[in-house]
Amino acid sequence: MIQRHTTASAATDAPDRGLLAGIDIGGTTTQVVLCDDTLKVVASGERATPARAGGEAMAEAAVDLVTRLARDSGRRVGAIGVGAAGLVDTATGRIVGASDSFVGWAGFPLGEVLSAALGVPAFVENDVNAFLLGEVRAGTATGARSALGITLGTGVGGALWLDGRLWSGPRGAAGEIGHIPGFGDEPCTCGGRGHLETVASGRGIERHYLVTSGRRAGAREIAERAATGEREAIATMRRAAHGAARGILITVGLLDVATVVVGGGVSRAWPVLGPLIHAALEGDPPVSRTAIVVEPSALGGDAVALGAAALAQNALAPRTTRA
Ligand SMILES: [Zn+2]
């Protein structure tokens, strides 16, 4: 992880380094946690993301929240980590690309703006990478040397933790499991067709259920109907689980990663989804015969913010002492 220290503040040489602020800027909600050095949450809060009001407004909302939480807790913030939706240039803290739901986000120098506003170093990472970092430091994959993170939400996100560090690839797009092809031919949000996201995302689940049953329902409700034994709902969830399992098997085959953490809103249906994923994996074991451990996120809605706090901590710590 190469991160940018946008402001060389006193945070690194003062005896009290202050709290770590972890910020999760999502499409609907911005969440902040203030943590100590053990990633214990001291304070937390959230507010609506002004996603349509532009980058400045989104950054300002985050700054206000951090400032208020720090004031209320009577503590100083020493460094900021951010998990942000979109493609991120981690070296500059700039948002490179974003979906249409974020106005004025692509190109926005988020790290620089936050660092200037709060007077401490700021480090920015893609939100799915931050999610996986959170799970590796304090959640389901704690201590794993290598892991795959998948978020099944409105879309499908992916992240790779390889040999003790996030692997983002030269263009920040490594681990984008949602956009690998070979899953039918439905159009994907990215402009491609037949990507994993079209079968395993909440949107893909809802669309397939509507087409096969003639009934309109949200992904959570479809999962509940599957749990009660409804045929079309089970078939839809099985299709999503098979897609996710195939994505996992491809990753395991390529990278020999045996630990998988599944997060995102759809993963709340784990009692239905989990056994279907496990069944699909058992039917098609990797050639290495590696036992693949697939588990739901332990940190749930806090994973991105906690991972962002861990990101700031990692970035400040000497490389020799912390991976
Ligand atoms: Zn796609």
mmCIF file of N, CA and C in Angstrom, residues 104-216:
data_model
loop_
_atom_site.group_PDB
_atom_site.id
_atom_site.type_symbol
_atom_site.label_atom_id
_atom_site.label_comp_id
_atom_site.label_asym_id
_atom_site.label_seq_id
_atom_site.Cartn_x
_atom_site.Cartn_y
_atom_site.Cartn_z
ATOM 1 N N GLY A 104 -19.688 14.773 -9.247
ATOM 2 C CA GLY A 104 -18.457 15.508 -8.940
ATOM 3 C C GLY A 104 -17.476 14.735 -8.084
ATOM 4 N N TRP A 105 -17.512 13.425 -8.167
ATOM 5 C CA TRP A 105 -16.663 12.569 -7.326
ATOM 6 C C TRP A 105 -15.407 12.148 -8.084
ATOM 7 N N ALA A 106 -15.565 11.698 -9.341
ATOM 8 C CA ALA A 106 -14.411 11.309 -10.155
ATOM 9 C C ALA A 106 -13.488 12.513 -10.330
ATOM 10 N N GLY A 107 -12.211 12.323 -10.009
ATOM 11 C CA GLY A 107 -11.242 13.401 -10.125
ATOM 12 C C GLY A 107 -11.086 14.216 -8.846
ATOM 13 N N PHE A 108 -11.942 13.969 -7.858
ATOM 14 C CA PHE A 108 -11.902 14.777 -6.637
ATOM 15 C C PHE A 108 -10.697 14.402 -5.753
ATOM 16 N N PRO A 109 -9.891 15.399 -5.330
ATOM 17 C CA PRO A 109 -8.701 15.101 -4.509
ATOM 18 C C PRO A 109 -9.069 14.918 -3.040
ATOM 19 N N LEU A 110 -9.765 13.834 -2.732
ATOM 20 C CA LEU A 110 -10.356 13.625 -1.411
ATOM 21 C C LEU A 110 -9.328 13.670 -0.276
ATOM 22 N N GLY A 111 -8.217 12.929 -0.450
ATOM 23 C CA GLY A 111 -7.207 12.878 0.607
ATOM 24 C C GLY A 111 -6.665 14.256 0.938
ATOM 25 N N GLU A 112 -6.349 15.011 -0.108
ATOM 26 C CA GLU A 112 -5.790 16.354 0.061
ATOM 27 C C GLU A 112 -6.780 17.280 0.790
ATOM 28 N N VAL A 113 -8.036 17.209 0.384
ATOM 29 C CA VAL A 113 -9.060 18.089 0.972
ATOM 30 C C VAL A 113 -9.285 17.752 2.446
ATOM 31 N N LEU A 114 -9.390 16.455 2.760
ATOM 32 C CA LEU A 114 -9.615 16.045 4.155
ATOM 33 C C LEU A 114 -8.422 16.387 5.022
ATOM 34 N N SER A 115 -7.230 16.153 4.478
ATOM 35 C CA SER A 115 -6.014 16.427 5.225
ATOM 36 C C SER A 115 -5.889 17.917 5.528
ATOM 37 N N ALA A 116 -6.203 18.748 4.544
ATOM 38 C CA ALA A 116 -6.120 20.201 4.743
ATOM 39 C C ALA A 116 -7.168 20.668 5.751
ATOM 40 N N ALA A 117 -8.363 20.098 5.688
ATOM 41 C CA ALA A 117 -9.443 20.540 6.571
ATOM 42 C C ALA A 117 -9.205 20.136 8.019
ATOM 43 N N LEU A 118 -8.613 18.953 8.244
ATOM 44 C CA LEU A 118 -8.467 18.451 9.610
ATOM 45 C C LEU A 118 -7.034 18.563 10.134
ATOM 46 N N GLY A 119 -6.102 18.931 9.247
ATOM 47 C CA GLY A 119 -4.727 19.187 9.686
ATOM 48 C C GLY A 119 -3.956 17.947 10.098
ATOM 49 N N VAL A 120 -4.331 16.786 9.576
ATOM 50 C CA VAL A 120 -3.610 15.540 9.873
ATOM 51 C C VAL A 120 -3.466 14.744 8.575
ATOM 52 N N PRO A 121 -2.578 13.748 8.550
ATOM 53 C CA PRO A 121 -2.438 12.941 7.325
ATOM 54 C C PRO A 121 -3.723 12.175 7.009
ATOM 55 N N ALA A 122 -4.028 12.064 5.727
ATOM 56 C CA ALA A 122 -5.224 11.329 5.299
ATOM 57 C C ALA A 122 -4.840 10.310 4.237
ATOM 58 N N PHE A 123 -5.409 9.117 4.339
ATOM 59 C CA PHE A 123 -5.098 8.027 3.412
ATOM 60 C C PHE A 123 -6.407 7.478 2.862
ATOM 61 N N VAL A 124 -6.453 7.290 1.554
ATOM 62 C CA VAL A 124 -7.719 6.905 0.919
ATOM 63 C C VAL A 124 -7.559 5.559 0.220
ATOM 64 N N GLU A 125 -8.592 4.748 0.353
ATOM 65 C CA GLU A 125 -8.579 3.425 -0.272
ATOM 66 C C GLU A 125 -9.983 3.153 -0.822
ATOM 67 N N ASN A 126 -10.083 2.311 -1.793
ATOM 68 C CA ASN A 126 -11.387 1.843 -2.281
ATOM 69 C C ASN A 126 -12.151 1.186 -1.119
ATOM 70 N N ASP A 127 -13.463 1.359 -1.084
ATOM 71 C CA ASP A 127 -14.224 0.882 0.085
ATOM 72 C C ASP A 127 -14.200 -0.642 0.248
ATOM 73 N N VAL A 128 -14.130 -1.390 -0.844
ATOM 74 C CA VAL A 128 -14.101 -2.855 -0.705
ATOM 75 C C VAL A 128 -12.734 -3.292 -0.175
ATOM 76 N N ASN A 129 -11.667 -2.606 -0.604
ATOM 77 C CA ASN A 129 -10.342 -2.888 -0.035
ATOM 78 C C ASN A 129 -10.340 -2.586 1.466
ATOM 79 N N ALA A 130 -10.959 -1.463 1.844
ATOM 80 C CA ALA A 130 -11.024 -1.104 3.269
ATOM 81 C C ALA A 130 -11.828 -2.150 4.035
ATOM 82 N N PHE A 131 -12.918 -2.614 3.431
ATOM 83 C CA PHE A 131 -13.734 -3.682 4.046
ATOM 84 C C PHE A 131 -12.863 -4.898 4.371
ATOM 85 N N LEU A 132 -12.068 -5.341 3.381
ATOM 86 C CA LEU A 132 -11.251 -6.537 3.596
ATOM 87 C C LEU A 132 -10.159 -6.272 4.632
ATOM 88 N N LEU A 133 -9.570 -5.084 4.584
ATOM 89 C CA LEU A 133 -8.544 -4.744 5.584
ATOM 90 C C LEU A 133 -9.144 -4.803 6.988
ATOM 91 N N GLY A 134 -10.367 -4.290 7.136
ATOM 92 C CA GLY A 134 -11.051 -4.357 8.437
ATOM 93 C C GLY A 134 -11.242 -5.793 8.886
ATOM 94 N N GLU A 135 -11.662 -6.647 7.978
ATOM 95 C CA GLU A 135 -11.915 -8.053 8.331
ATOM 96 C C GLU A 135 -10.621 -8.801 8.651
ATOM 97 N N VAL A 136 -9.526 -8.419 7.977
ATOM 98 C CA VAL A 136 -8.234 -9.067 8.240
ATOM 99 C C VAL A 136 -7.652 -8.602 9.578
ATOM 100 N N ARG A 137 -7.864 -7.330 9.909
ATOM 101 C CA ARG A 137 -7.303 -6.810 11.161
ATOM 102 C C ARG A 137 -8.164 -7.141 12.380
ATOM 103 N N ALA A 138 -9.497 -7.178 12.198
ATOM 104 C CA ALA A 138 -10.342 -7.306 13.392
ATOM 105 C C ALA A 138 -11.611 -8.117 13.177
ATOM 106 N N GLY A 139 -11.714 -8.842 12.069
ATOM 107 C CA GLY A 139 -12.978 -9.541 11.789
ATOM 108 C C GLY A 139 -12.796 -11.003 11.444
ATOM 109 N N THR A 140 -13.558 -11.468 10.489
ATOM 110 C CA THR A 140 -13.615 -12.880 10.104
ATOM 111 C C THR A 140 -12.263 -13.463 9.682
ATOM 112 N N ALA A 141 -11.459 -12.641 8.983
ATOM 113 C CA ALA A 141 -10.189 -13.157 8.444
ATOM 114 C C ALA A 141 -8.995 -12.716 9.279
ATOM 115 N N THR A 142 -9.228 -12.444 10.565
ATOM 116 C CA THR A 142 -8.156 -11.942 11.436
ATOM 117 C C THR A 142 -6.909 -12.818 11.333
ATOM 118 N N GLY A 143 -5.804 -12.164 11.005
ATOM 119 C CA GLY A 143 -4.526 -12.863 10.960
ATOM 120 C C GLY A 143 -4.262 -13.633 9.675
ATOM 121 N N ALA A 144 -5.215 -13.644 8.733
ATOM 122 C CA ALA A 144 -4.998 -14.402 7.494
ATOM 123 C C ALA A 144 -3.839 -13.796 6.710
ATOM 124 N N ARG A 145 -3.024 -14.663 6.145
ATOM 125 C CA ARG A 145 -1.898 -14.197 5.308
ATOM 126 C C ARG A 145 -2.417 -13.753 3.933
ATOM 127 N N SER A 146 -3.418 -14.476 3.458
ATOM 128 C CA SER A 146 -4.045 -14.129 2.187
ATOM 129 C C SER A 146 -5.553 -14.333 2.310
ATOM 130 N N ALA A 147 -6.314 -13.486 1.651
ATOM 131 C CA ALA A 147 -7.780 -13.605 1.722
ATOM 132 C C ALA A 147 -8.421 -12.903 0.535
ATOM 133 N N LEU A 148 -9.608 -13.390 0.200
ATOM 134 C CA LEU A 148 -10.439 -12.741 -0.808
ATOM 135 C C LEU A 148 -11.640 -12.136 -0.089
ATOM 136 N N GLY A 149 -11.951 -10.880 -0.395
ATOM 137 C CA GLY A 149 -13.149 -10.249 0.149
ATOM 138 C C GLY A 149 -14.141 -10.015 -0.970
ATOM 139 N N ILE A 150 -15.392 -10.370 -0.714
ATOM 140 C CA ILE A 150 -16.451 -10.127 -1.702
ATOM 141 C C ILE A 150 -17.577 -9.375 -1.014
ATOM 142 N N THR A 151 -18.068 -8.325 -1.642
ATOM 143 C CA THR A 151 -19.254 -7.665 -1.113
ATOM 144 C C THR A 151 -20.398 -7.862 -2.092
ATOM 145 N N LEU A 152 -21.466 -8.473 -1.583
ATOM 146 C CA LEU A 152 -22.669 -8.680 -2.373
ATOM 147 C C LEU A 152 -23.686 -7.647 -1.899
ATOM 148 N N GLY A 153 -23.799 -6.563 -2.628
ATOM 149 C CA GLY A 153 -24.732 -5.507 -2.268
ATOM 150 C C GLY A 153 -25.551 -5.138 -3.485
ATOM 151 N N THR A 154 -25.776 -3.854 -3.683
ATOM 152 C CA THR A 154 -26.438 -3.396 -4.903
ATOM 153 C C THR A 154 -25.644 -3.913 -6.096
ATOM 154 N N GLY A 155 -24.307 -3.800 -5.996
ATOM 155 C CA GLY A 155 -23.401 -4.398 -6.979
ATOM 156 C C GLY A 155 -22.591 -5.492 -6.308
ATOM 157 N N VAL A 156 -21.547 -5.964 -6.980
ATOM 158 C CA VAL A 156 -20.643 -6.953 -6.394
ATOM 159 C C VAL A 156 -19.227 -6.387 -6.418
ATOM 160 N N GLY A 157 -18.602 -6.295 -5.245
ATOM 161 C CA GLY A 157 -17.234 -5.795 -5.156
ATOM 162 C C GLY A 157 -16.290 -6.895 -4.723
ATOM 163 N N GLY A 158 -15.001 -6.698 -4.975
ATOM 164 C CA GLY A 158 -14.026 -7.688 -4.560
ATOM 165 C C GLY A 158 -12.720 -7.031 -4.159
ATOM 166 N N ALA A 159 -11.969 -7.702 -3.295
ATOM 167 C CA ALA A 159 -10.674 -7.189 -2.860
ATOM 168 C C ALA A 159 -9.762 -8.360 -2.538
ATOM 169 N N LEU A 160 -8.472 -8.150 -2.708
ATOM 170 C CA LEU A 160 -7.489 -9.201 -2.458
ATOM 171 C C LEU A 160 -6.484 -8.772 -1.404
ATOM 172 N N TRP A 161 -6.252 -9.667 -0.456
ATOM 173 C CA TRP A 161 -5.210 -9.497 0.547
ATOM 174 C C TRP A 161 -4.216 -10.616 0.282
ATOM 175 N N LEU A 162 -3.049 -10.265 -0.229
ATOM 176 C CA LEU A 162 -2.087 -11.285 -0.632
ATOM 177 C C LEU A 162 -0.769 -11.101 0.099
ATOM 178 N N ASP A 163 -0.313 -12.161 0.734
ATOM 179 C CA ASP A 163 0.959 -12.131 1.455
ATOM 180 C C ASP A 163 1.044 -10.941 2.401
ATOM 181 N N GLY A 164 -0.029 -10.681 3.111
ATOM 182 C CA GLY A 164 0.006 -9.669 4.164
ATOM 183 C C GLY A 164 -0.189 -8.242 3.717
ATOM 184 N N ARG A 165 -0.663 -8.027 2.496
ATOM 185 C CA ARG A 165 -0.999 -6.659 2.095
ATOM 186 C C ARG A 165 -2.086 -6.636 1.027
ATOM 187 N N LEU A 166 -2.779 -5.498 0.951
ATOM 188 C CA LEU A 166 -3.793 -5.353 -0.077
ATOM 189 C C LEU A 166 -3.123 -5.360 -1.435
ATOM 190 N N TRP A 167 -3.736 -6.046 -2.376
ATOM 191 C CA TRP A 167 -3.222 -6.047 -3.746
ATOM 192 C C TRP A 167 -4.244 -5.344 -4.633
ATOM 193 N N SER A 168 -3.910 -4.114 -5.026
ATOM 194 C CA SER A 168 -4.856 -3.322 -5.810
ATOM 195 C C SER A 168 -4.555 -3.367 -7.298
ATOM 196 N N GLY A 169 -3.372 -3.827 -7.649
ATOM 197 C CA GLY A 169 -2.985 -3.843 -9.065
ATOM 198 C C GLY A 169 -2.512 -2.470 -9.507
ATOM 199 N N PRO A 170 -1.851 -2.406 -10.655
ATOM 200 C CA PRO A 170 -1.261 -1.133 -11.105
ATOM 201 C C PRO A 170 -2.290 -0.044 -11.401
ATOM 202 N N ARG A 171 -3.523 -0.428 -11.669
ATOM 203 C CA ARG A 171 -4.566 0.577 -11.956
ATOM 204 C C ARG A 171 -5.671 0.566 -10.910
ATOM 205 N N GLY A 172 -5.422 -0.087 -9.789
ATOM 206 C CA GLY A 172 -6.394 -0.091 -8.703
ATOM 207 C C GLY A 172 -7.592 -0.987 -8.950
ATOM 208 N N ALA A 173 -7.536 -1.831 -9.959
ATOM 209 C CA ALA A 173 -8.719 -2.613 -10.330
ATOM 210 C C ALA A 173 -8.576 -4.107 -10.037
ATOM 211 N N ALA A 174 -7.502 -4.499 -9.328
ATOM 212 C CA ALA A 174 -7.358 -5.919 -8.996
ATOM 213 C C ALA A 174 -8.483 -6.353 -8.062
ATOM 214 N N GLY A 175 -8.891 -7.597 -8.190
ATOM 215 C CA GLY A 175 -9.926 -8.132 -7.303
ATOM 216 C C GLY A 175 -11.339 -7.757 -7.698
ATOM 217 N N GLU A 176 -11.509 -7.103 -8.835
ATOM 218 C CA GLU A 176 -12.866 -6.691 -9.272
ATOM 219 C C GLU A 176 -13.652 -7.906 -9.747
ATOM 220 N N ILE A 177 -13.982 -8.742 -8.806
ATOM 221 C CA ILE A 177 -14.618 -10.029 -9.119
ATOM 222 C C ILE A 177 -16.016 -9.851 -9.696
ATOM 223 N N GLY A 178 -16.669 -8.744 -9.369
ATOM 224 C CA GLY A 178 -18.029 -8.502 -9.869
ATOM 225 C C GLY A 178 -18.090 -8.356 -11.373
ATOM 226 N N HIS A 179 -16.949 -8.059 -11.980
ATOM 227 C CA HIS A 179 -16.963 -7.780 -13.418
ATOM 228 C C HIS A 179 -16.142 -8.780 -14.222
ATOM 229 N N ILE A 180 -16.037 -10.001 -13.693
ATOM 230 C CA ILE A 180 -15.468 -11.067 -14.518
ATOM 231 C C ILE A 180 -16.613 -11.692 -15.320
ATOM 232 N N PRO A 181 -16.343 -12.067 -16.592
ATOM 233 C CA PRO A 181 -17.424 -12.549 -17.458
ATOM 234 C C PRO A 181 -17.668 -14.052 -17.318
ATOM 235 N N GLY A 182 -18.731 -14.510 -17.961
ATOM 236 C CA GLY A 182 -19.009 -15.935 -17.999
ATOM 237 C C GLY A 182 -20.247 -16.331 -17.221
ATOM 238 N N PHE A 183 -21.118 -15.363 -16.938
ATOM 239 C CA PHE A 183 -22.296 -15.641 -16.121
ATOM 240 C C PHE A 183 -23.578 -15.248 -16.884
ATOM 241 N N GLY A 184 -23.744 -15.818 -18.062
ATOM 242 C CA GLY A 184 -24.918 -15.506 -18.868
ATOM 243 C C GLY A 184 -24.646 -14.314 -19.771
ATOM 244 N N ASP A 185 -25.686 -13.606 -20.161
ATOM 245 C CA ASP A 185 -25.457 -12.478 -21.075
ATOM 246 C C ASP A 185 -26.294 -11.246 -20.722
ATOM 247 N N GLU A 186 -26.716 -11.178 -19.467
ATOM 248 C CA GLU A 186 -27.461 -9.983 -19.070
ATOM 249 C C GLU A 186 -26.518 -8.783 -19.008
ATOM 250 N N PRO A 187 -27.033 -7.585 -19.340
ATOM 251 C CA PRO A 187 -26.175 -6.396 -19.292
ATOM 252 C C PRO A 187 -25.754 -6.049 -17.863
ATOM 253 N N CYS A 188 -24.500 -5.630 -17.736
ATOM 254 C CA CYS A 188 -23.943 -5.274 -16.422
ATOM 255 C C CYS A 188 -23.915 -3.751 -16.282
ATOM 256 N N THR A 189 -23.858 -3.269 -15.049
ATOM 257 C CA THR A 189 -23.817 -1.819 -14.808
ATOM 258 C C THR A 189 -22.589 -1.162 -15.430
ATOM 259 N N CYS A 190 -21.533 -1.959 -15.681
ATOM 260 C CA CYS A 190 -20.288 -1.404 -16.205
ATOM 261 C C CYS A 190 -20.315 -1.261 -17.725
ATOM 262 N N GLY A 191 -21.385 -1.777 -18.356
ATOM 263 C CA GLY A 191 -21.458 -1.729 -19.812
ATOM 264 C C GLY A 191 -21.157 -3.070 -20.456
ATOM 265 N N GLY A 192 -20.577 -4.009 -19.675
ATOM 266 C CA GLY A 192 -20.302 -5.342 -20.193
ATOM 267 C C GLY A 192 -21.552 -6.225 -20.094
ATOM 268 N N ARG A 193 -21.364 -7.503 -20.407
ATOM 269 C CA ARG A 193 -22.497 -8.436 -20.322
ATOM 270 C C ARG A 193 -22.074 -9.702 -19.591
ATOM 271 N N GLY A 194 -23.036 -10.303 -18.885
ATOM 272 C CA GLY A 194 -22.800 -11.610 -18.269
ATOM 273 C C GLY A 194 -21.753 -11.596 -17.165
ATOM 274 N N HIS A 195 -21.557 -10.457 -16.511
ATOM 275 C CA HIS A 195 -20.585 -10.404 -15.413
ATOM 276 C C HIS A 195 -21.205 -10.997 -14.141
ATOM 277 N N LEU A 196 -20.345 -11.404 -13.221
ATOM 278 C CA LEU A 196 -20.825 -12.020 -11.976
ATOM 279 C C LEU A 196 -21.881 -11.142 -11.293
ATOM 280 N N GLU A 197 -21.670 -9.841 -11.332
ATOM 281 C CA GLU A 197 -22.595 -8.907 -10.692
ATOM 282 C C GLU A 197 -24.044 -9.088 -11.173
ATOM 283 N N THR A 198 -24.214 -9.512 -12.439
ATOM 284 C CA THR A 198 -25.575 -9.637 -12.975
ATOM 285 C C THR A 198 -26.348 -10.788 -12.336
ATOM 286 N N VAL A 199 -25.646 -11.742 -11.701
ATOM 287 C CA VAL A 199 -26.363 -12.845 -11.047
ATOM 288 C C VAL A 199 -26.284 -12.787 -9.519
ATOM 289 N N ALA A 200 -25.204 -12.209 -8.971
ATOM 290 C CA ALA A 200 -24.986 -12.318 -7.523
ATOM 291 C C ALA A 200 -25.255 -11.032 -6.750
ATOM 292 N N SER A 201 -25.540 -9.935 -7.428
ATOM 293 C CA SER A 201 -25.845 -8.689 -6.708
ATOM 294 C C SER A 201 -27.312 -8.669 -6.303
ATOM 295 N N GLY A 202 -27.650 -7.763 -5.400
ATOM 296 C CA GLY A 202 -29.047 -7.591 -5.011
ATOM 297 C C GLY A 202 -29.908 -7.295 -6.228
ATOM 298 N N ARG A 203 -29.382 -6.421 -7.085
ATOM 299 C CA ARG A 203 -30.124 -6.057 -8.294
ATOM 300 C C ARG A 203 -30.340 -7.267 -9.204
ATOM 301 N N GLY A 204 -29.283 -8.082 -9.357
ATOM 302 C CA GLY A 204 -29.368 -9.271 -10.209
ATOM 303 C C GLY A 204 -30.356 -10.289 -9.646
ATOM 304 N N ILE A 205 -30.352 -10.441 -8.328
ATOM 305 C CA ILE A 205 -31.277 -11.364 -7.656
ATOM 306 C C ILE A 205 -32.719 -10.903 -7.882
ATOM 307 N N GLU A 206 -32.953 -9.612 -7.709
ATOM 308 C CA GLU A 206 -34.312 -9.068 -7.869
ATOM 309 C C GLU A 206 -34.807 -9.238 -9.306
ATOM 310 N N ARG A 207 -33.889 -8.979 -10.258
ATOM 311 C CA ARG A 207 -34.282 -9.076 -11.669
ATOM 312 C C ARG A 207 -34.628 -10.525 -12.039
ATOM 313 N N HIS A 208 -33.792 -11.463 -11.624
ATOM 314 C CA HIS A 208 -34.015 -12.868 -11.976
ATOM 315 C C HIS A 208 -35.310 -13.391 -11.349
ATOM 316 N N TYR A 209 -35.552 -12.980 -10.121
ATOM 317 C CA TYR A 209 -36.769 -13.421 -9.430
ATOM 318 C C TYR A 209 -38.008 -12.891 -10.149
ATOM 319 N N LEU A 210 -37.933 -11.639 -10.573
ATOM 320 C CA LEU A 210 -39.064 -11.028 -11.285
ATOM 321 C C LEU A 210 -39.340 -11.778 -12.591
ATOM 322 N N VAL A 211 -38.259 -12.093 -13.320
ATOM 323 C CA VAL A 211 -38.409 -12.764 -14.620
ATOM 324 C C VAL A 211 -38.968 -14.180 -14.446
ATOM 325 N N THR A 212 -38.499 -14.901 -13.411
ATOM 326 C CA THR A 212 -38.903 -16.308 -13.280
ATOM 327 C C THR A 212 -40.214 -16.495 -12.515
ATOM 328 N N SER A 213 -40.531 -15.552 -11.627
ATOM 329 C CA SER A 213 -41.748 -15.739 -10.812
ATOM 330 C C SER A 213 -42.867 -14.776 -11.200
ATOM 331 N N GLY A 214 -42.488 -13.685 -11.892
ATOM 332 C CA GLY A 214 -43.477 -12.666 -12.222
ATOM 333 C C GLY A 214 -43.776 -11.771 -11.036
ATOM 334 N N ARG A 215 -43.033 -11.949 -9.933
ATOM 335 C CA ARG A 215 -43.287 -11.153 -8.730
ATOM 336 C C ARG A 215 -42.100 -10.231 -8.439
ATOM 337 N N ARG A 216 -42.430 -9.023 -7.992
ATOM 338 C CA ARG A 216 -41.397 -8.047 -7.680
ATOM 339 C C ARG A 216 -41.122 -8.076 -6.168
#
